[in-house]
Coordinates of C-alpha atoms in Angstrom, one line a residue:
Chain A
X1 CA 0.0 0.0 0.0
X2 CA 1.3 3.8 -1.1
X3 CA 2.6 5.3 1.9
X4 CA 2.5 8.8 0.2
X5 CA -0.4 11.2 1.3
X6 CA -2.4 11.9 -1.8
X7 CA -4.4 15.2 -2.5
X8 CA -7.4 13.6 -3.0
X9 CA -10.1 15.9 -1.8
X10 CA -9.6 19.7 -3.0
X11 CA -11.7 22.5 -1.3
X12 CA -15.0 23.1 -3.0
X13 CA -15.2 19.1 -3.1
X14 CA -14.9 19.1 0.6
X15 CA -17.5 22.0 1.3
X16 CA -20.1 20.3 -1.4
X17 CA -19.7 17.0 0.5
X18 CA -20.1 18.2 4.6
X19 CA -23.1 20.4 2.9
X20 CA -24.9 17.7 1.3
X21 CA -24.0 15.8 4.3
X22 CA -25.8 17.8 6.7
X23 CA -28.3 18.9 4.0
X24 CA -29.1 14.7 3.3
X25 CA -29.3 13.9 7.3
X26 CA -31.5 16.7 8.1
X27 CA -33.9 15.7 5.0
X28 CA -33.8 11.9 6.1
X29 CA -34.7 12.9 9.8
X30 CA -37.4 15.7 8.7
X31 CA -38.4 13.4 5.5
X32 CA -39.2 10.2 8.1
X33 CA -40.5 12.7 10.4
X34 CA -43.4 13.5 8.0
X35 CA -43.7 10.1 6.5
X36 CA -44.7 8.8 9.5
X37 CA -45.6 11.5 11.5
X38 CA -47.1 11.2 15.5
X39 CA -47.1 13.9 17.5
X40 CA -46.9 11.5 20.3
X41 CA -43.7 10.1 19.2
X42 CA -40.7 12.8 20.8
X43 CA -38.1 11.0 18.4
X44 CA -40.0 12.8 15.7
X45 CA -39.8 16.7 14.4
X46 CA -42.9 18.2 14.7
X47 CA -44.6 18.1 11.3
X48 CA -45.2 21.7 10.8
X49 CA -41.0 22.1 11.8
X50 CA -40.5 19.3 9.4
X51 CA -42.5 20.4 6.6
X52 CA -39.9 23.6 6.7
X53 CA -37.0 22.4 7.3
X54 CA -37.7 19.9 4.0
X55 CA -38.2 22.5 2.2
X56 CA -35.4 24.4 3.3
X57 CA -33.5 21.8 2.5
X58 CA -34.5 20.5 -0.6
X59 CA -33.6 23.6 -2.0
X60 CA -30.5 24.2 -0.7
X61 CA -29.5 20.6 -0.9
X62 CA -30.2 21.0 -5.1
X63 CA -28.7 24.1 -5.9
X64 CA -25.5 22.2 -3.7
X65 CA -25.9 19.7 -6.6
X66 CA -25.8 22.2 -9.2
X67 CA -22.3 23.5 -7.8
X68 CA -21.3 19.5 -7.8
X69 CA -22.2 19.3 -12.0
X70 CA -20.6 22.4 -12.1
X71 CA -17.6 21.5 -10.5
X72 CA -17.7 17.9 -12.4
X73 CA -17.9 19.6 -15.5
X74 CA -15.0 21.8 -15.1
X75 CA -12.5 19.7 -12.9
X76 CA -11.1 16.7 -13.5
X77 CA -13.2 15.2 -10.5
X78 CA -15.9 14.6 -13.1
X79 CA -13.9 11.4 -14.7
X80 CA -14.0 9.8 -10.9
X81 CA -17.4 9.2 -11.8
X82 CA -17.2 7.7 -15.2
X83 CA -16.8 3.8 -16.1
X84 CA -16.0 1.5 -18.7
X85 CA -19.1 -0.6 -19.1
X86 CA -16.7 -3.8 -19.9
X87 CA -15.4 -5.9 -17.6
X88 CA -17.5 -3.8 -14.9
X89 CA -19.4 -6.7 -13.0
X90 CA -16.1 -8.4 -12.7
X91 CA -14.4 -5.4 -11.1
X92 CA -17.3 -4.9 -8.9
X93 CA -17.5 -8.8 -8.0
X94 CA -13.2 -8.6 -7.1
X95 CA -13.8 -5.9 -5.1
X96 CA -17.2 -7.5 -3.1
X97 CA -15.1 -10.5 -2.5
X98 CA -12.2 -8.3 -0.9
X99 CA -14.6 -6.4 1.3
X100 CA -16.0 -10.5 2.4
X101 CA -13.7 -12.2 2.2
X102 CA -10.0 -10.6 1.5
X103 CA -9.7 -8.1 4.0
X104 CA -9.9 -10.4 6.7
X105 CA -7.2 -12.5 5.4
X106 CA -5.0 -8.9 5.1
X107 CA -5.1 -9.1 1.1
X108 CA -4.0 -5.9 -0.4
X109 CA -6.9 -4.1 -1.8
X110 CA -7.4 -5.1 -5.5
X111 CA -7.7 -1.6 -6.5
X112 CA -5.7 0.5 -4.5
X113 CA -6.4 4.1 -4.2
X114 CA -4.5 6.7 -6.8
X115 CA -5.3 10.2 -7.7
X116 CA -6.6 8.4 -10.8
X117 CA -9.3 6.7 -9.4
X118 CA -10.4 7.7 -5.7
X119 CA -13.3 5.5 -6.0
X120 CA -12.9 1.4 -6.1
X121 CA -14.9 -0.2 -9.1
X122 CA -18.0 -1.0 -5.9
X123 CA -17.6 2.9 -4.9
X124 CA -17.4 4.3 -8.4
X125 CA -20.3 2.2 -9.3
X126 CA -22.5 3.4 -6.5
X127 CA -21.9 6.8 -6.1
X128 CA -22.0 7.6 -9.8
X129 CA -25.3 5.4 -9.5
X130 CA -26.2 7.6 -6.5
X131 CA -25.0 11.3 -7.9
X132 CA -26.3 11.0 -11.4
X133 CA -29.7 9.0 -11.1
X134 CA -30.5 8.9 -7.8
X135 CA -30.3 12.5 -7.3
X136 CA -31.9 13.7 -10.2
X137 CA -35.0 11.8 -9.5
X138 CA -35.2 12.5 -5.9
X139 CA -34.7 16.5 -6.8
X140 CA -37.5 16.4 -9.6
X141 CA -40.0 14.3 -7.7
X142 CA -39.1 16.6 -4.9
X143 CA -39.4 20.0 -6.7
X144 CA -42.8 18.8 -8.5
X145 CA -44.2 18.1 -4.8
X146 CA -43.2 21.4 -3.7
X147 CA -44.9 22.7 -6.8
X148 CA -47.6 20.3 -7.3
X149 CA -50.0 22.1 -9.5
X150 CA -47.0 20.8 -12.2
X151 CA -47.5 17.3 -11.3
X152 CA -50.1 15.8 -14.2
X153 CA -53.2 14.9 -11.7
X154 CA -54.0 11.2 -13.2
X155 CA -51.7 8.8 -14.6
X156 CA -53.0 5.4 -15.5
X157 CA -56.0 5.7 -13.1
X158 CA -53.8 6.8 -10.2
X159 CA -53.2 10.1 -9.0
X160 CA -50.2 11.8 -10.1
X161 CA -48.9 13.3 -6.7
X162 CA -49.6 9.8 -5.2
X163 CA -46.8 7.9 -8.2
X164 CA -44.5 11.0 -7.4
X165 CA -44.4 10.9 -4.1
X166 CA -44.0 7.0 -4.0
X167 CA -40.9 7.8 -6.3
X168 CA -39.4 10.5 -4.0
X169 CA -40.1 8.0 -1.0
X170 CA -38.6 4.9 -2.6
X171 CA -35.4 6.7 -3.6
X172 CA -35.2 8.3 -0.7
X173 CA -34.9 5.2 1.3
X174 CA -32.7 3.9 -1.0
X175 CA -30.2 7.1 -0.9
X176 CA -30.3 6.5 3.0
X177 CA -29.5 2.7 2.7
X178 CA -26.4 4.3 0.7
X179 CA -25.6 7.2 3.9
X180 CA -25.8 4.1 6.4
X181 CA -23.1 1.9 4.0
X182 CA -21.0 5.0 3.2
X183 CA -20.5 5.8 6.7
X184 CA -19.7 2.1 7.7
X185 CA -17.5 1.7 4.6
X186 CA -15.5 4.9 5.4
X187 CA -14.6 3.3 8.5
X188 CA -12.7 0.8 6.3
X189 CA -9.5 2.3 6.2
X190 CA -5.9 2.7 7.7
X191 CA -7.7 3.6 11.1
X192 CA -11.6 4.4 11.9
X193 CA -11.3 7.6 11.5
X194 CA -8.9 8.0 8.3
X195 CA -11.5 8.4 5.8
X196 CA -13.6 11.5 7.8
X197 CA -10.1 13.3 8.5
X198 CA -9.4 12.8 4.9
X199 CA -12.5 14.6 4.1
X200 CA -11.7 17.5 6.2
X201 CA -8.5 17.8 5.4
X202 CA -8.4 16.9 1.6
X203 CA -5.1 14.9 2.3
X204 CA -5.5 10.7 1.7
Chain B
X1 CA -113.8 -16.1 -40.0
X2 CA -116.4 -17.3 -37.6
X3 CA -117.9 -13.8 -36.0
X4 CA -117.4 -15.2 -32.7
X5 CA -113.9 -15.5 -33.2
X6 CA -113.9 -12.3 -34.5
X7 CA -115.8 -10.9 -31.8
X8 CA -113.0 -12.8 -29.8
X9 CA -109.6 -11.1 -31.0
X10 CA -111.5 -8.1 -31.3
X11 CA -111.8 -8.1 -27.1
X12 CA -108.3 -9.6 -26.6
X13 CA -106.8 -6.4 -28.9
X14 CA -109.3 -4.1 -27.0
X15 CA -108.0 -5.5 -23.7
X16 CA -104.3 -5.5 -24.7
X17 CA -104.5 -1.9 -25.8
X18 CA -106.6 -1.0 -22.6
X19 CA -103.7 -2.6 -20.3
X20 CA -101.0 -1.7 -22.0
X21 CA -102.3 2.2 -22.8
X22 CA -103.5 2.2 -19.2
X23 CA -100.0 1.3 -17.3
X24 CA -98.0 3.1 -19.8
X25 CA -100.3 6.4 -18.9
X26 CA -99.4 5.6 -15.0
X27 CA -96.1 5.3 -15.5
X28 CA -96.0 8.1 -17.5
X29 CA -97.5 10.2 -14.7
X30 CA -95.0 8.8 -12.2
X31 CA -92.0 9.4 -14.2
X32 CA -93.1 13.1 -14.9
X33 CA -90.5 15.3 -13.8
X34 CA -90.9 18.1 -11.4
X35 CA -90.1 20.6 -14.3
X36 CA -92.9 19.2 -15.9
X37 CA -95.4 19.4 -13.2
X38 CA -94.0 22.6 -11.8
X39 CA -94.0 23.9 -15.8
X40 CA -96.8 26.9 -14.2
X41 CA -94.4 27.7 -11.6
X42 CA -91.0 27.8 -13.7
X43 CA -92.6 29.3 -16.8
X44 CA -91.6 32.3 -14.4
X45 CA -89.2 31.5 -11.8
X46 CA -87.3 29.6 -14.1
X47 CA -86.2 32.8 -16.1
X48 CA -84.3 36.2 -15.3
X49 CA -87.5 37.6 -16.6
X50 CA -91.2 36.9 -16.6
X51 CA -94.2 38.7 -18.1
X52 CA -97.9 39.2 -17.0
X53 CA -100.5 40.9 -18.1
X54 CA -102.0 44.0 -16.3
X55 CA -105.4 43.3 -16.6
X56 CA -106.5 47.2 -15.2
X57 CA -104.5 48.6 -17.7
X58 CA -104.3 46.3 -20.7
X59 CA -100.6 45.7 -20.8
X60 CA -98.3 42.9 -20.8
X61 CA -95.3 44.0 -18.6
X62 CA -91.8 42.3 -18.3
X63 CA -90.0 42.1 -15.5
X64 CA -86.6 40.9 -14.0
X65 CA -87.0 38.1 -11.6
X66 CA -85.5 38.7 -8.5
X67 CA -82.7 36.6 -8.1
X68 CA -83.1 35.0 -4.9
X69 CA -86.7 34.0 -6.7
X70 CA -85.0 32.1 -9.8
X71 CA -84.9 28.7 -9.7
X72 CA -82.3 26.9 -12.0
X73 CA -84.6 24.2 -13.0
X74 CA -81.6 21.5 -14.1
X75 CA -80.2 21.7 -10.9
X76 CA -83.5 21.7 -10.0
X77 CA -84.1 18.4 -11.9
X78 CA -81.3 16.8 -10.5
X79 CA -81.6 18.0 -6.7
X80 CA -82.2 15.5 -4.0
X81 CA -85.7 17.4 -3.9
X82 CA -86.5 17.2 -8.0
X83 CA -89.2 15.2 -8.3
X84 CA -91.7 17.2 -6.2
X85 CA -93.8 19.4 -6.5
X86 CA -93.4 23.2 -5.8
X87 CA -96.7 23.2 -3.7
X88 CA -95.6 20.1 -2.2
X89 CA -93.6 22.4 0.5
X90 CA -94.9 26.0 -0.8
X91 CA -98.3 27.4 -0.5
X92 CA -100.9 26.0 -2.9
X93 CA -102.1 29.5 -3.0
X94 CA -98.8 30.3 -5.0
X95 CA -100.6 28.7 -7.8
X96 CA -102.6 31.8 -8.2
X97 CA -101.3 35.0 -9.5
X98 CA -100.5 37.8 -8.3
X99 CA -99.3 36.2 -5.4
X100 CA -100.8 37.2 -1.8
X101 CA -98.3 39.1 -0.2
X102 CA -99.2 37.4 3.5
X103 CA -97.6 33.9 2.0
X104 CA -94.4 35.4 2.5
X105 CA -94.9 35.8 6.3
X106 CA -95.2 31.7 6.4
X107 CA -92.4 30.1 7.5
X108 CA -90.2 27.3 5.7
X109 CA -90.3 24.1 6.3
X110 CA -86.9 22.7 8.0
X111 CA -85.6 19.3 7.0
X112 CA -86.9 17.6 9.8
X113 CA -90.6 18.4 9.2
X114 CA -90.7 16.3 6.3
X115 CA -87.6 13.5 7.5
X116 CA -87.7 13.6 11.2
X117 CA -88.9 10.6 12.8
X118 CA -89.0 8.4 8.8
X119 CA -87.7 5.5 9.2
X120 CA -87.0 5.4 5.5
X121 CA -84.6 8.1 6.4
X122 CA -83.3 6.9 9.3
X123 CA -80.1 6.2 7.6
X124 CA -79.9 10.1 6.6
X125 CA -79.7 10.5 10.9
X126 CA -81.9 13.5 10.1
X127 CA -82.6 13.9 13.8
X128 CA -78.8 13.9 15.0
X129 CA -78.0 16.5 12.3
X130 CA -80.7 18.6 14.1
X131 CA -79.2 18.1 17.3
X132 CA -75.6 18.7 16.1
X133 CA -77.3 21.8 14.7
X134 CA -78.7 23.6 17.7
X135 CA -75.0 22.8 18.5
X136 CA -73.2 25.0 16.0
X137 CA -71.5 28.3 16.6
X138 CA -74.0 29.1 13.3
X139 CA -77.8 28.9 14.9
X140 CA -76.5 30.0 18.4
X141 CA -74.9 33.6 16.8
X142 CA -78.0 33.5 14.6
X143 CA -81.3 31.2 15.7
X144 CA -83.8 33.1 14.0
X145 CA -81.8 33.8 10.3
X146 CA -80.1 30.5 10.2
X147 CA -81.8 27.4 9.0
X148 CA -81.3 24.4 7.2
X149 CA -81.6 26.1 3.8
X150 CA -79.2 28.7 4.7
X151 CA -76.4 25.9 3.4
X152 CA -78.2 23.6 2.2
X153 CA -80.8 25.4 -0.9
X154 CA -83.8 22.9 -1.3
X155 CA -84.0 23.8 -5.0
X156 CA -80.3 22.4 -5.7
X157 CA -78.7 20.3 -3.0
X158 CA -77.5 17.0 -3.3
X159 CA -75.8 14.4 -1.5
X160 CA -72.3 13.9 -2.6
X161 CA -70.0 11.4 -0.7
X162 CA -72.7 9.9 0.8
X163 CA -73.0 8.2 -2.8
X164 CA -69.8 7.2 -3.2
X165 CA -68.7 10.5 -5.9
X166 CA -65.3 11.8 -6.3
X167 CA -63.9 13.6 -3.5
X168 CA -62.5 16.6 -5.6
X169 CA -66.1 16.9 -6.7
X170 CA -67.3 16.6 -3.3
X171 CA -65.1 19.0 -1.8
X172 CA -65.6 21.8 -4.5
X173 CA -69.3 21.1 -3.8
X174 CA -69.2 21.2 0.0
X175 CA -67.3 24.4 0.0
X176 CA -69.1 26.1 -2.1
X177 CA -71.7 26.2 0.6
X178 CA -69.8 27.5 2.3
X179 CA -68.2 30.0 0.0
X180 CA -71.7 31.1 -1.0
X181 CA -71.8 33.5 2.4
X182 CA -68.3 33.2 3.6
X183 CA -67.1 34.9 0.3
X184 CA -70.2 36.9 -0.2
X185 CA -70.2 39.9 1.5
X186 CA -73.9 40.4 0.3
X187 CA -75.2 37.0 2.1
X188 CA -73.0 37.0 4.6
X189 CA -74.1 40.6 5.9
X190 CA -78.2 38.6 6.1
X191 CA -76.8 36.9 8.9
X192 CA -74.3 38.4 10.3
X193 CA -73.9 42.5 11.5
X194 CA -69.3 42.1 11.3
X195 CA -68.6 43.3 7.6
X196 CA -65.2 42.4 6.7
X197 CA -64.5 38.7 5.7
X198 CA -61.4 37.2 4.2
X199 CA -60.8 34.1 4.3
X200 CA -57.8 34.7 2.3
X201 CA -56.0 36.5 5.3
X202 CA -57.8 34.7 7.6
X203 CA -56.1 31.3 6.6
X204 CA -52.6 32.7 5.9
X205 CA -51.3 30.7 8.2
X206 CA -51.9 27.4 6.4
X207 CA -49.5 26.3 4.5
X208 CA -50.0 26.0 1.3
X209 CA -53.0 27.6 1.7
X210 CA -54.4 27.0 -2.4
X211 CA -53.8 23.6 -1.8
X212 CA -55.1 23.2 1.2
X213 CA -58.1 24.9 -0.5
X214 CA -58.8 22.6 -3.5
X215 CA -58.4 19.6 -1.7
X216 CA -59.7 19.7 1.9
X217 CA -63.7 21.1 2.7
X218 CA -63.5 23.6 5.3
X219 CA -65.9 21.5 7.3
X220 CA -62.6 19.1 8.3
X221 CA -61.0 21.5 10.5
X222 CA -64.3 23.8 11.4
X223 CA -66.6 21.1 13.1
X224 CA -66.4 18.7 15.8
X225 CA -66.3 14.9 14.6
X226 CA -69.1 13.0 15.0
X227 CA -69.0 9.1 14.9
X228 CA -72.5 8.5 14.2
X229 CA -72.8 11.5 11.3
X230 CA -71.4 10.8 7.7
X231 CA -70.8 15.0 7.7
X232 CA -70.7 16.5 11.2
X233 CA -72.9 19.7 11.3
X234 CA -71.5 21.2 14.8
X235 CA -69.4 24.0 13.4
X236 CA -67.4 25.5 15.7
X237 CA -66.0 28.9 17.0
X238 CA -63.1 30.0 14.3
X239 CA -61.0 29.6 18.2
X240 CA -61.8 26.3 18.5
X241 CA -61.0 25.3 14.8
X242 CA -58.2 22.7 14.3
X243 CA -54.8 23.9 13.3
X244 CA -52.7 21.1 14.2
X245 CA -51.4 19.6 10.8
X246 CA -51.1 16.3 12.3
X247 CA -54.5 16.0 12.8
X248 CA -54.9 15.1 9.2
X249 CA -51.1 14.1 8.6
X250 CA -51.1 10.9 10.7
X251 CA -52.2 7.4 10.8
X252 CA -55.3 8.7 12.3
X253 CA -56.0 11.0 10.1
X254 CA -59.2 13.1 10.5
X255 CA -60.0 13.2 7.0
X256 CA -60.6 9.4 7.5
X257 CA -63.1 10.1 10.0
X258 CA -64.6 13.3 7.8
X259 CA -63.8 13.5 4.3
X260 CA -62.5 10.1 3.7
X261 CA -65.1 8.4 5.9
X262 CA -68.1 7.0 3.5
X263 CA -65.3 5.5 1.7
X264 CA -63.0 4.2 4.5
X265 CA -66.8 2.4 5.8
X266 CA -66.8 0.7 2.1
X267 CA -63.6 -0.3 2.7
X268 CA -63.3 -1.5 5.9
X269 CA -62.7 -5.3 5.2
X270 CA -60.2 -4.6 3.0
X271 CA -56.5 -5.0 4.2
X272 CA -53.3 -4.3 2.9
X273 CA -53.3 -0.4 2.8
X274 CA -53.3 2.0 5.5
X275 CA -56.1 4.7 5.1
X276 CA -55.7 3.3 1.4
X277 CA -58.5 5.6 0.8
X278 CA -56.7 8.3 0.7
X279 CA -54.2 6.9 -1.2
X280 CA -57.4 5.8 -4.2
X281 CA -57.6 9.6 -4.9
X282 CA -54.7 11.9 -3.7
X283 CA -51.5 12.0 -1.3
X284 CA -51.6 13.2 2.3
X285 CA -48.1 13.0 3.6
X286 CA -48.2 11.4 6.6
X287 CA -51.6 9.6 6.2
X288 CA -50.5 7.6 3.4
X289 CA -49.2 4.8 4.8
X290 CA -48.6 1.2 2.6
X291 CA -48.3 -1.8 5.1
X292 CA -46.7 -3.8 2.5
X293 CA -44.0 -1.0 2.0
X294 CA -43.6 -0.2 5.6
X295 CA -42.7 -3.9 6.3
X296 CA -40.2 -4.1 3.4
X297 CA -38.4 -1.2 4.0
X298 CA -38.0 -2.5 7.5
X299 CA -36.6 -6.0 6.2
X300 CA -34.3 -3.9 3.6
X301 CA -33.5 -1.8 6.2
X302 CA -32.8 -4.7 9.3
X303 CA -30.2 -6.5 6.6
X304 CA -28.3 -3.6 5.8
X305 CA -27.8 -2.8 9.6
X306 CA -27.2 -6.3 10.4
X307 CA -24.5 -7.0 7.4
X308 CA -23.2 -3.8 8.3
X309 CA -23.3 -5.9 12.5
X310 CA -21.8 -8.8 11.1
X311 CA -19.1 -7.4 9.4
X312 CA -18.1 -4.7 11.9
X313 CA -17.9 -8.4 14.6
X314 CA -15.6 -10.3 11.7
X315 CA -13.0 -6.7 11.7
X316 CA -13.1 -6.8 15.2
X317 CA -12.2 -11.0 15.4
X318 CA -9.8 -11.1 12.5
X319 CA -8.3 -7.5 13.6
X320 CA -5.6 -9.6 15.1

């Protein structure tokens, strides 16, 4: 394994990430706080706090993507994010068996971390996955429910705002299954904590 | 052909003709619409204007019916009330003209006067909406103006939800009622002596208010539930008015003991869904709820955390 520090994380990336982080958590917490809403409940937001603190959010948290395209676009951090479509299952299948089985038997990591590729085949896969579908859904579905009178009122029988908010629900769920395994998997590295400082820092 | 059997089909065609003419004319008479039978009646109030002659004088005059006189005989026709007559509840000395100007002193029948105590409109609980009535903030400020037809006009109303209709269209329809006088100035100043109204300001603390507007009556959050009344009638003070979004944005939603009731009854026996009635015709964040989904996501969710348990215990063993 490189014993050189790599500069992995420049500034703006670090300032987009701890935004969207805190931006993400507050709209899982005020998100499930109005999904399944009881004022009995004290783990809950109130609704009316939760109804503007989503809001809030959901705005701030999409013009914070717009800054990440941006910054894609115009850095070379946008070709972390793209794959080759060959030989990509395979890559992703190495590096599931590492994370099983390989790791525990101290295996060096079958694709080490370079300034060329911060993300292994699983990460790239996922967070491109995450960043350039996932996101754009959940922002759409979440700006047409902010504006509903855009949302078509029937489609097939059901009612529009029902189909996009089931879509907005669903990936949000599955964007926090992706929080819960990013923060576990960033405590796969050369201490607990390396992978957090490395955000704050910028320094790998 | 024999005479006699001649004599024969001649009765059985004069009998057949004779039954059939005869049913056909009773039917005929029942099915008559109200238009038809109150033809006398709407030949006037069923227009802006009407004419009659002046017999001192020789003149046929026209005049412009006074609004609150016209009666717009297809909603008419397809009221709850259509198929009666007009002197089955007015004065069958209306039927002469001029009109006596004493029949005006003569008070309206209420709904209970005809439906109180029928047992073929029990299931209407005509006798617990006059209860929940005297109740309402509306007849205690006003006992003497407000009635049932200050909401409810005989000449139009129908039932809506109780018959199973769309619940944008029954909404638009209940608050209309409402909005007849609560957006009027000019019928709200008959029953009232405070001037200004606006509900606009009045609600600008609900969040999206337009909304709110389309899609909820204003009868949700102005009267007190009632379990034994499809609609409550006891309207309450504006203070006492609900304003706590989770009264609707919850599993227990209120709308599914209001708006959403007639159809959460149908659908009682049905499982699977969470108020899935709501879910049938619109969104309500937090009342939506999807048993099916809810127990998935908490599978989905349980194997993430626990392969994220397992794996954390293996680092810890093999850490070593």
């Amino acid at each position: 394994m490189a014993s050189e520090k790599l500069y992995l994380y420049p500034i703006w990336i670090r300032i987009w990430h701890w935004v969207n982080a805190i931006l993400f958590i507050t709209l899982l917490v005020t998100g499930v706080s109005m999904q399944y809403s009881n004022p009995e409940n004290p783990l809950l937001i109130s609704f009316e706090r939760s109804v503007e603190l989503h809001n809030l959010c959901g705005i701030l948290i999409s013009l914070n993507y717009l800054l990440f395209i941006i910054g894609n676009l115009f850095t070379s951090n946008g070709k972390q994010y793209k794959m080759k479509t060959k030989g990509l299952l395979t890559r992703i299948f190495n590096q599931s068996v590492y994370y099983l089985f390989g790791m525990f038997k101290k295996q060096d990591a079958p694709y080490p971390i370079s300034a060329e590729n911060k993300f292994n085949p699983m990460q790239r896969f996922i967070y491109s996955t995450a960043m350039y579908v996932g996101f754009p859904i959940i922002i759409a579905s979440g700006a047409a429910m902010l504006f509903p009178e855009i949302i078509v009122p029937q489609v097939f029988g059901f009612s529009g705002l029902l189909l996009t908010a089931i879509v907005h629900v669903i990936i949000g769920f599955i964007l926090s299954l992706f929080l819960f395994i990013h923060l576990y998997v960033c405590t796969i590295g050369s201490s607990i904590s390396s992978n957090f400082k490395s955000m704050i820092t910028g320094w790998h | 052909m024999n005479p006699s059997n001649f004599k024969h089909i001649i009765l059985i065609v004069s009998f057949l003709c004779n039954v059939s003419f005869g049913f056909g004319q009773e039917t005929n008479e029942k099915n008559q619409s109200g238009s038809d039978k109150n033809q006398k009646c709407l030949k006037c109030h069923g227009n802006h204007t009407f004419k009659y002659m002046n017999e001192d004088f020789g003149l046929e005059i026209k005049e412009a019916m006074c609004s609150n006189r016209f009666i717009d005989t297809i909603a008419f026709a397809q009221s709850n009330h259509g198929m009666f007559k007009c002197t089955d509840c007015h004065s069958p000395e209306y039927e002469s003209f001029p009109h006596a100007g004493n029949l005006r002193m003569g008070l309206m029948y209420a709904c209970n006067d005809c439906h109180g105590g029928d047992p073929e409109y029990a299931k209407f609980h005509f006798d617990e909406i006059e209860e929940a009535f005297y109740e309402s903030m509306h007849y205690n400020r006003a006992p003497d103006a407000f009635n049932c037809w200050s909401c409810h006009n005989p000449h139009s109303y129908k039932t809506q939800a109780s018959k199973g209709g769309k619940i944008s269209e029954t909404v638009t329809y209940d608050n209309n009622i409402c909005l007849k006088c609560h957006a009027d100035i000019s019928q709200f100043e008959l029953l009232t002596e405070r001037e200004n109204i606006n509900i606009l300001k009045t609600h600008n603390w609900l969040p999206n208010q337009e909304l709110h507007f389309k899609n909820v009556r204003c009868i949700e959050c102005h009267t007190q539930l009632n379990d034994s009344l499809l609609i409550s009638h006891v309207v309450m003070p504006k203070e006492n008015a609900i304003r706590e979004c989770t009264k609707c944005h919850s599993e227990n939603s209120r709308l599914m003991a209001s708006l959403y009731k007639y159809k959460s009854m149908e659908s009682r026996k049905s499982n699977g869904f969470i108020n899935a009635v709501i879910i049938n015709e619109s969104y309500v964040i937090g009342a939506n709820r999807n048993k099916y989904l809810n127990i998935l996501s908490v599978i989905i969710f349980g194997l993430v955390l626990s392969g994220i348990f397992i794996h954390t215990l293996f680092r810890i063993f093999k850490r070593k």
